[in-house]
């Protein structure tokens, strides 16, 4: 899966046969806020999950904390507690 970090539009992108899957983000200090997830109708749930995992691996390499604000991304964190270590102190999901 090839995930592109479009810094101009501030979003992570993944191109599928049916369309574009993207997650908009905002950078503040050492945190990245994942604010909007679009294009879910174009992919299977497993592809969306793999897309989010790929984004989190990219964020982990940059040593940033993640603040999920979109409900689908919040539910991903609930289903995958291994990524909860990436949340900033004081944020519980």
N, CA, C and O atoms as a printed pandas DataFrame, in Angstrom:
     atom_number atom_name residue_name chain_id  residue_number  x_coord  y_coord  z_coord
0              1         N          UNK        A               1    0.845   -1.173    0.000
1              2        CA          UNK        A               1    0.000    0.000    0.000
2              3         C          UNK        A               1    0.894    1.241    0.000
3              4         O          UNK        A               1    1.737    1.413    0.881
4              5         N          UNK        A               2    0.701    2.083   -0.980
5              6        CA          UNK        A               2    1.497    3.301   -1.108
6              7         C          UNK        A               2    0.690    4.502   -0.620
7              8         O          UNK        A               2   -0.288    4.909   -1.247
8              9         N          UNK        A               3    1.118    5.055    0.504
9             10        CA          UNK        A               3    0.439    6.195    1.110
10            11         C          UNK        A               3    1.267    7.437    0.823
11            12         O          UNK        A               3    2.469    7.475    1.084
12            13         N          UNK        A               4    0.604    8.450    0.282
13            14        CA          UNK        A               4    1.284    9.689   -0.069
14            15         C          UNK        A               4    0.936   10.758    0.968
15            16         O          UNK        A               4   -0.231   10.931    1.320
16            17         N          UNK        A               5    1.944   11.465    1.450
17            18        CA          UNK        A               5    1.740   12.578    2.372
18            19         C          UNK        A               5    1.711   13.855    1.538
19            20         O          UNK        A               5    2.759   14.379    1.159
20            21         N          UNK        A               6    0.514   14.352    1.256
21            22        CA          UNK        A               6    0.348   15.575    0.479
22            23         C          UNK        A               6    0.425   16.752    1.449
23            24         O          UNK        A               6   -0.578   17.139    2.048
24            25         N          UNK        A               7    1.618   17.314    1.597
25            26        CA          UNK        A               7    1.832   18.382    2.582
26            27         C          UNK        A               7    1.136   19.676    2.192
27            28         O          UNK        A               7    0.783   20.469    3.065
28            29         N          UNK        A               8    0.932   19.904    0.909
29            30        CA          UNK        A               8    0.254   21.111    0.460
30            31         C          UNK        A               8   -1.204   21.112    0.920
31            32         O          UNK        A               8   -1.695   22.122    1.426
32            33         N          UNK        A               9   -1.886   20.002    0.749
33            34        CA          UNK        A               9   -3.286   19.892    1.178
34            35         C          UNK        A               9   -3.418   19.386    2.610
35            36         O          UNK        A               9   -4.529   19.288    3.132
36            37         N          UNK        A              10   -2.302   19.067    3.246
37            38        CA          UNK        A              10   -2.264   18.528    4.603
38            39         C          UNK        A              10   -3.168   17.301    4.729
39            40         O          UNK        A              10   -4.090   17.267    5.544
40            41         N          UNK        A              11   -2.881   16.306    3.911
41            42        CA          UNK        A              11   -3.630   15.059    3.996
42            43         C          UNK        A              11   -2.779   13.889    3.520
43            44         O          UNK        A              11   -1.884   14.032    2.687
44            45         N          UNK        A              12   -3.096   12.728    4.082
45            46        CA          UNK        A              12   -2.514   11.476    3.629
46            47         C          UNK        A              12   -3.468   10.906    2.599
47            48         O          UNK        A              12   -4.683   10.942    2.791
48            49         N          UNK        A              13   -2.927   10.374    1.497
49            50        CA          UNK        A              13   -3.761    9.900    0.400
50            51         C          UNK        A              13   -3.387    8.480   -0.005
51            52         O          UNK        A              13   -2.227    8.072    0.044
52            53         N          UNK        A              14   -4.425    7.745   -0.409
53            54        CA          UNK        A              14   -4.238    6.410   -0.961
54            55         C          UNK        A              14   -5.185    6.280   -2.148
55            56         O          UNK        A              14   -6.399    6.413   -1.997
56            57         N          UNK        A              15   -4.635    6.023   -3.312
57            58        CA          UNK        A              15   -5.423    5.921   -4.534
58            59         C          UNK        A              15   -5.872    4.485   -4.746
59            60         O          UNK        A              15   -5.050    3.569   -4.769
60            61         N          UNK        A              16   -7.187    4.288   -4.904
61            62        CA          UNK        A              16   -7.754    2.975   -5.186
62            63         C          UNK        A              16   -8.341    2.975   -6.595
63            64         O          UNK        A              16   -8.362    4.002   -7.274
64            65         N          UNK        A              17   -8.810    1.820   -7.017
65            66        CA          UNK        A              17   -9.442    1.727   -8.325
66            67         C          UNK        A              17  -10.735    2.535   -8.367
67            68         O          UNK        A              17  -11.108    3.066   -9.413
68            69         N          UNK        A              18  -11.411    2.624   -7.236
69            70        CA          UNK        A              18  -12.718    3.283   -7.174
70            71         C          UNK        A              18  -12.644    4.741   -6.760
71            72         O          UNK        A              18  -13.643    5.453   -6.868
72            73         N          UNK        A              19  -11.498    5.208   -6.292
73            74        CA          UNK        A              19  -11.401    6.605   -5.881
74            75         C          UNK        A              19  -10.266    6.839   -4.902
75            76         O          UNK        A              19   -9.388    5.996   -4.717
76            77         N          UNK        A              20  -10.310    8.001   -4.286
77            78        CA          UNK        A              20   -9.249    8.431   -3.386
78            79         C          UNK        A              20   -9.707    8.313   -1.935
79            80         O          UNK        A              20  -10.791    8.772   -1.574
80            81         N          UNK        A              21   -8.880    7.701   -1.123
81            82        CA          UNK        A              21   -9.102    7.620    0.324
82            83         C          UNK        A              21   -8.115    8.591    0.955
83            84         O          UNK        A              21   -6.918    8.529    0.678
84            85         N          UNK        A              22   -8.615    9.494    1.809
85            86        CA          UNK        A              22   -7.719   10.492    2.387
86            87         C          UNK        A              22   -8.066   10.778    3.843
87            88         O          UNK        A              22   -9.210   10.642    4.276
88            89         N          UNK        A              23   -7.033   11.182    4.582
89            90        CA          UNK        A              23   -7.168   11.614    5.970
90            91         C          UNK        A              23   -6.523   12.988    6.067
91            92         O          UNK        A              23   -5.323   13.141    5.839
92            93         N          UNK        A              24   -7.333   13.987    6.409
93            94        CA          UNK        A              24   -6.798   15.327    6.606
94            95         C          UNK        A              24   -6.180   15.417    7.988
95            96         O          UNK        A              24   -6.630   14.769    8.933
96            97         N          UNK        A              25   -5.125   16.243    8.089
97            98        CA          UNK        A              25   -4.454   16.378    9.379
98            99         C          UNK        A              25   -4.044   17.815    9.628
99           100         O          UNK        A              25   -4.019   18.652    8.725
100          101         N          UNK        A              26   -3.725   18.069   10.881
101          102        CA          UNK        A              26   -3.220   19.366   11.312
102          103         C          UNK        A              26   -2.064   19.115   12.265
103          104         O          UNK        A              26   -2.188   18.331   13.207
104          105         N          UNK        A              27   -0.945   19.776   12.023
105          106        CA          UNK        A              27    0.232   19.640   12.882
106          107         C          UNK        A              27    0.294   20.803   13.866
107          108         O          UNK        A              27    0.195   21.965   13.474
108          109         N          UNK        A              28    0.461   20.479   15.146
109          110        CA          UNK        A              28    0.637   21.489   16.184
110          111         C          UNK        A              28    1.658   20.963   17.171
111          112         O          UNK        A              28    1.476   19.897   17.759
112          113         N          UNK        A              29    2.726   21.709   17.349
113          114        CA          UNK        A              29    3.835   21.317   18.217
114          115         C          UNK        A              29    4.306   19.918   17.841
115          116         O          UNK        A              29    4.716   19.704   16.700
116          117         N          UNK        A              30    4.262   18.970   18.752
117          118        CA          UNK        A              30    4.688   17.591   18.480
118          119         C          UNK        A              30    3.488   16.656   18.361
119          120         O          UNK        A              30    3.597   15.461   18.637
120          121         N          UNK        A              31    2.341   17.205   17.949
121          122        CA          UNK        A              31    1.118   16.413   17.818
122          123         C          UNK        A              31    0.566   16.549   16.408
123          124         O          UNK        A              31    0.703   17.586   15.760
124          125         N          UNK        A              32   -0.065   15.466   15.950
125          126        CA          UNK        A              32   -0.764   15.498   14.682
126          127         C          UNK        A              32   -2.232   15.167   14.967
127          128         O          UNK        A              32   -2.542   14.136   15.564
128          129         N          UNK        A              33   -3.116   16.044   14.537
129          130        CA          UNK        A              33   -4.550   15.864   14.710
130          131         C          UNK        A              33   -5.108   15.268   13.424
131          132         O          UNK        A              33   -5.010   15.880   12.360
132          133         N          UNK        A              34   -5.690   14.086   13.516
133          134        CA          UNK        A              34   -6.307   13.446   12.352
134          135         C          UNK        A              34   -7.770   13.863   12.352
135          136         O          UNK        A              34   -8.569   13.356   13.139
136          137         N          UNK        A              35   -8.118   14.802   11.452
137          138        CA          UNK        A              35   -9.386   15.508   11.563
138          139         C          UNK        A              35  -10.499   15.014   10.654
139          140         O          UNK        A              35  -11.670   15.130   11.017
140          141         N          UNK        A              36  -10.185   14.473    9.503
141          142        CA          UNK        A              36  -11.256   14.106    8.571
142          143         C          UNK        A              36  -10.838   12.916    7.729
143          144         O          UNK        A              36   -9.722   12.871    7.212
144          145         N          UNK        A              37  -11.729   11.961    7.593
145          146        CA          UNK        A              37  -11.499   10.763    6.789
146          147         C          UNK        A              37  -12.525   10.754    5.669
147          148         O          UNK        A              37  -13.728   10.742    5.933
148          149         N          UNK        A              38  -12.072   10.758    4.430
149          150        CA          UNK        A              38  -12.989   10.769    3.289
150          151         C          UNK        A              38  -12.661    9.631    2.331
151          152         O          UNK        A              38  -11.528    9.156    2.263
152          153         N          UNK        A              39  -13.680    9.209    1.597
153          154        CA          UNK        A              39  -13.501    8.184    0.582
154          155         C          UNK        A              39  -13.730    6.770    1.073
155          156         O          UNK        A              39  -13.333    5.818    0.401
156          157         N          UNK        A              40  -14.362    6.605    2.229
157          158        CA          UNK        A              40  -14.578    5.259    2.769
158          159         C          UNK        A              40  -15.471    4.404    1.883
159          160         O          UNK        A              40  -15.360    3.178    1.890
160          161         N          UNK        A              41  -16.352    5.038    1.124
161          162        CA          UNK        A              41  -17.250    4.268    0.255
162          163         C          UNK        A              41  -16.492    3.600   -0.889
163          164         O          UNK        A              41  -17.033    2.713   -1.549
164          165         N          UNK        A              42  -15.253    4.011   -1.131
165          166        CA          UNK        A              42  -14.460    3.478   -2.240
166          167         C          UNK        A              42  -13.614    2.271   -1.856
167          168         O          UNK        A              42  -12.981    1.663   -2.720
168          169         N          UNK        A              43  -13.592    1.912   -0.569
169          170        CA          UNK        A              43  -12.709    0.821   -0.142
170          171         C          UNK        A              43  -13.427   -0.132    0.809
171          172         O          UNK        A              43  -14.483    0.175    1.361
172          173         N          UNK        A              44  -12.817   -1.285    0.975
173          174        CA          UNK        A              44  -13.302   -2.257    1.958
174          175         C          UNK        A              44  -12.844   -1.842    3.349
175          176         O          UNK        A              44  -11.855   -1.120    3.473
176          177         N          UNK        A              45  -13.540   -2.282    4.405
177          178        CA          UNK        A              45  -13.109   -1.937    5.768
178          179         C          UNK        A              45  -11.680   -2.359    6.078
179          180         O          UNK        A              45  -10.978   -1.659    6.808
180          181         N          UNK        A              46  -11.234   -3.493    5.534
181          182        CA          UNK        A              46   -9.866   -3.923    5.801
182          183         C          UNK        A              46   -8.857   -2.992    5.140
183          184         O          UNK        A              46   -7.784   -2.753    5.695
184          185         N          UNK        A              47   -9.188   -2.458    3.953
185          186        CA          UNK        A              47   -8.294   -1.512    3.292
186          187         C          UNK        A              47   -8.206   -0.216    4.089
187          188         O          UNK        A              47   -7.128    0.365    4.215
188          189         N          UNK        A              48   -9.333    0.239    4.628
189          190        CA          UNK        A              48   -9.338    1.458    5.439
190          191         C          UNK        A              48   -8.496    1.251    6.694
191          192         O          UNK        A              48   -7.751    2.144    7.097
192          193         N          UNK        A              49   -8.610    0.089    7.308
193          194        CA          UNK        A              49   -7.829   -0.220    8.500
194          195         C          UNK        A              49   -6.334   -0.254    8.175
195          196         O          UNK        A              49   -5.523    0.281    8.931
196          197         N          UNK        A              50   -5.974   -0.871    7.071
197          198        CA          UNK        A              50   -4.570   -0.915    6.648
198          199         C          UNK        A              50   -4.046    0.483    6.329
199          200         O          UNK        A              50   -2.885    0.792    6.594
200          201         N          UNK        A              51   -4.905    1.322    5.762
201          202        CA          UNK        A              51   -4.543    2.706    5.457
202          203         C          UNK        A              51   -4.218    3.470    6.742
203          204         O          UNK        A              51   -3.212    4.177    6.805
204          205         N          UNK        A              52   -5.051    3.333    7.749
205          206        CA          UNK        A              52   -4.820    4.017    9.025
206          207         C          UNK        A              52   -3.558    3.474    9.689
207          208         O          UNK        A              52   -2.781    4.240   10.259
208          209         N          UNK        A              53   -3.347    2.161    9.622
209          210        CA          UNK        A              53   -2.129    1.580   10.190
210          211         C          UNK        A              53   -0.888    2.139    9.499
211          212         O          UNK        A              53    0.110    2.434   10.158
212          213         N          UNK        A              54   -0.945    2.284    8.186
213          214        CA          UNK        A              54    0.170    2.853    7.442
214          215         C          UNK        A              54    0.453    4.290    7.836
215          216         O          UNK        A              54    1.609    4.697    7.957
216          217         N          UNK        A              55   -0.614    5.060    8.037
217          218        CA          UNK        A              55   -0.449    6.447    8.486
218          219         C          UNK        A              55    0.209    6.480    9.856
219          220         O          UNK        A              55    1.123    7.271   10.091
220          221         N          UNK        A              56   -0.248    5.631   10.753
221          222        CA          UNK        A              56    0.304    5.622   12.106
222          223         C          UNK        A              56    1.767    5.207   12.118
223          224         O          UNK        A              56    2.537    5.686   12.950
224          225         N          UNK        A              57    2.162    4.326   11.211
225          226        CA          UNK        A              57    3.578    3.958   11.119
226          227         C          UNK        A              57    4.416    5.135   10.627
227          228         O          UNK        A              57    5.535    5.341   11.098
228          229         N          UNK        A              58    3.879    5.907    9.683
229          230        CA          UNK        A              58    4.582    7.092    9.206
230          231         C          UNK        A              58    4.725    8.120   10.329
231          232         O          UNK        A              58    5.769    8.755   10.473
232          233         N          UNK        A              59    3.670    8.273   11.114
233          234        CA          UNK        A              59    3.682    9.225   12.229
234          235         C          UNK        A              59    4.649    8.758   13.314
235          236         O          UNK        A              59    5.343    9.571   13.925
236          237         N          UNK        A              60    4.691    7.453   13.552
237          238        CA          UNK        A              60    5.605    6.891   14.564
238          239         C          UNK        A              60    7.056    7.173   14.190
239          240         O          UNK        A              60    7.872    7.471   15.062
240          241         N          UNK        A              61    7.385    7.082   12.905
241          242        CA          UNK        A              61    8.744    7.357   12.446
242          243         C          UNK        A              61    9.136    8.814   12.701
243          244         O          UNK        A              61   10.302    9.113   12.961
244          245         N          UNK        A              62    8.155    9.718   12.624
245          246        CA          UNK        A              62    8.418   11.137   12.870
246          247         C          UNK        A              62    8.376   11.479   14.359
247          248         O          UNK        A              62    8.615   12.623   14.747
248          249         N          UNK        A              63    8.070   10.482   15.186
249          250        CA          UNK        A              63    8.015   10.629   16.645
250          251         C          UNK        A              63    7.020   11.703   17.083
251          252         O          UNK        A              63    7.323   12.546   17.927
252          253         N          UNK        A              64    5.818   11.652   16.486
253          254        CA          UNK        A              64    4.741   12.567   16.844
254          255         C          UNK        A              64    3.683   11.828   17.654
255          256         O          UNK        A              64    3.565   10.606   17.570
256          257         N          UNK        A              65    2.927   12.568   18.427
257          258        CA          UNK        A              65    1.769   12.021   19.135
258          259         C          UNK        A              65    0.542   12.216   18.244
259          260         O          UNK        A              65    0.501   13.148   17.441
260          261         N          UNK        A              66   -0.450   11.349   18.382
261          262        CA          UNK        A              66   -1.637   11.371   17.538
262          263         C          UNK        A              66   -2.854   11.767   18.368
263          264         O          UNK        A              66   -3.088   11.230   19.450
264          265         N          UNK        A              67   -3.623   12.715   17.839
265          266        CA          UNK        A              67   -4.887   13.095   18.447
266          267         C          UNK        A              67   -5.975   12.817   17.409
267          268         O          UNK        A              67   -6.162   13.608   16.485
268          269         N          UNK        A              68   -6.697   11.698   17.552
269          270        CA          UNK        A              68   -7.753   11.394   16.581
270          271         C          UNK        A              68   -9.013   12.188   16.911
271          272         O          UNK        A              68   -9.482   12.166   18.049
272          273         N          UNK        A              69   -9.561   12.886   15.920
273          274        CA          UNK        A              69  -10.796   13.641   16.143
274          275         C          UNK        A              69  -11.962   13.105   15.314
275          276         O          UNK        A              69  -13.118   13.385   15.632
276          277         N          UNK        A              70  -11.687   12.355   14.276
277          278        CA          UNK        A              70  -12.753   11.781   13.456
278          279         C          UNK        A              70  -13.264   10.497   14.116
279          280         O          UNK        A              70  -12.462    9.685   14.577
280          281         N          UNK        A              71  -14.585   10.299   14.168
281          282        CA          UNK        A              71  -15.144    9.120   14.861
282          283         C          UNK        A              71  -14.634    7.773   14.350
283          284         O          UNK        A              71  -14.447    6.855   15.148
284          285         N          UNK        A              72  -14.406    7.632   13.054
285          286        CA          UNK        A              72  -13.906    6.361   12.506
286          287         C          UNK        A              72  -12.477    6.085   12.974
287          288         O          UNK        A              72  -12.112    4.935   13.216
288          289         N          UNK        A              73  -11.677    7.130   13.100
289          290        CA          UNK        A              73  -10.307    6.958   13.559
290          291         C          UNK        A              73  -10.280    6.674   15.055
291          292         O          UNK        A              73   -9.453    5.894   15.527
292          293         N          UNK        A              74  -11.185    7.306   15.801
293          294        CA          UNK        A              74  -11.308    7.026   17.234
294          295         C          UNK        A              74  -11.695    5.567   17.442
295          296         O          UNK        A              74  -11.139    4.896   18.312
296          297         N          UNK        A              75  -12.645    5.069   16.648
297          298        CA          UNK        A              75  -13.046    3.662   16.791
298          299         C          UNK        A              75  -11.903    2.722   16.409
299          300         O          UNK        A              75  -11.795    1.631   16.970
300          301         N          UNK        A              76  -11.047    3.126   15.464
301          302        CA          UNK        A              76   -9.870    2.326   15.127
302          303         C          UNK        A              76   -8.963    2.191   16.341
303          304         O          UNK        A              76   -8.469    1.099   16.624
304          305         N          UNK        A              77   -8.736    3.292   17.068
305          306        CA          UNK        A              77   -7.899    3.247   18.269
306          307         C          UNK        A              77   -8.525    2.354   19.334
307          308         O          UNK        A              77   -7.804    1.671   20.062
308          309         N          UNK        A              78   -9.836    2.346   19.438
309          310        CA          UNK        A              78  -10.505    1.481   20.421
310          311         C          UNK        A              78  -10.322    0.007   20.064
311          312         O          UNK        A              78  -10.131   -0.831   20.945
312          313         N          UNK        A              79  -10.380   -0.305   18.775
313          314        CA          UNK        A              79  -10.257   -1.691   18.331
314          315         C          UNK        A              79   -8.812   -2.180   18.318
315          316         O          UNK        A              79   -8.566   -3.386   18.341
316          317         N          UNK        A              80   -7.859   -1.257   18.281
317          318        CA          UNK        A              80   -6.442   -1.603   18.201
318          319         C          UNK        A              80   -5.680   -0.944   19.344
319          320         O          UNK        A              80   -5.022    0.075   19.132
320          321         N          UNK        A              81   -5.755   -1.503   20.550
321          322        CA          UNK        A              81   -5.127   -0.860   21.708
322          323         C          UNK        A              81   -3.605   -0.759   21.619
323          324         O          UNK        A              81   -2.998   -0.023   22.398
324          325         N          UNK        A              82   -2.979   -1.475   20.695
325          326        CA          UNK        A              82   -1.532   -1.402   20.555
326          327         C          UNK        A              82   -1.083    0.011   20.149
327          328         O          UNK        A              82    0.059    0.392   20.406
328          329         N          UNK        A              83   -1.965    0.777   19.524
329          330        CA          UNK        A              83   -1.624    2.128   19.079
330          331         C          UNK        A              83   -1.932    3.197   20.133
331          332         O          UNK        A              83   -1.626    4.369   19.914
332          333         N          UNK        A              84   -2.517    2.831   21.249
333          334        CA          UNK        A              84   -2.866    3.812   22.277
334          335         C          UNK        A              84   -1.647    4.482   22.882
335          336         O          UNK        A              84   -1.760    5.567   23.452
336          337         N          UNK        A              85   -0.485    3.857   22.769
337          338        CA          UNK        A              85    0.753    4.476   23.269
338          339         C          UNK        A              85    1.104    5.739   22.490
339          340         O          UNK        A              85    1.894    6.555   22.966
340          341         N          UNK        A              86    0.532    5.911   21.303
341          342        CA          UNK        A              86    0.813    7.078   20.484
342          343         C          UNK        A              86   -0.023    8.298   20.873
343          344         O          UNK        A              86    0.214    9.402   20.383
344          345         N          UNK        A              87   -0.998    8.093   21.752
345          346        CA          UNK        A              87   -1.831    9.200   22.198
346          347         C          UNK        A              87   -1.056   10.075   23.172
347          348         O          UNK        A              87   -0.226    9.571   23.929
348          349         N          UNK        A              88   -1.314   11.378   23.162
349          350        CA          UNK        A              88   -0.627   12.239   24.136
350          351         C          UNK        A              88   -1.123   11.979   25.549
351          352         O          UNK        A              88   -2.217   11.444   25.726
352          353         N          UNK        A              89   -0.342   12.344   26.557
353          354        CA          UNK        A              89   -0.766   12.137   27.944
354          355         C          UNK        A              89   -2.083   12.876   28.214
355          356         O          UNK        A              89   -2.279   14.010   27.777
356          357         N          UNK        A              90   -2.960   12.212   28.932
357          358        CA          UNK        A              90   -4.221   12.822   29.309
358          359         C          UNK        A              90   -5.374   12.542   28.366
359          360         O          UNK        A              90   -6.519   12.856   28.693
360          361         N          UNK        A              91   -5.106   11.959   27.205
361          362        CA          UNK        A              91   -6.181   11.641   26.258
362          363         C          UNK        A              91   -6.468   10.146   26.368
363          364         O          UNK        A              91   -5.591    9.301   26.185
364          365         N          UNK        A              92   -7.718    9.859   26.670
365          366        CA          UNK        A              92   -8.154    8.460   26.767
366          367         C          UNK        A              92   -9.268    8.207   25.781
367          368         O          UNK        A              92  -10.152    9.038   25.577
368          369         N          UNK        A              93   -9.204    7.052   25.183
369          370        CA          UNK        A              93  -10.229    6.665   24.212
370          371         C          UNK        A              93  -10.833    5.347   24.630
371          372         O          UNK        A              93  -11.722    4.833   23.951
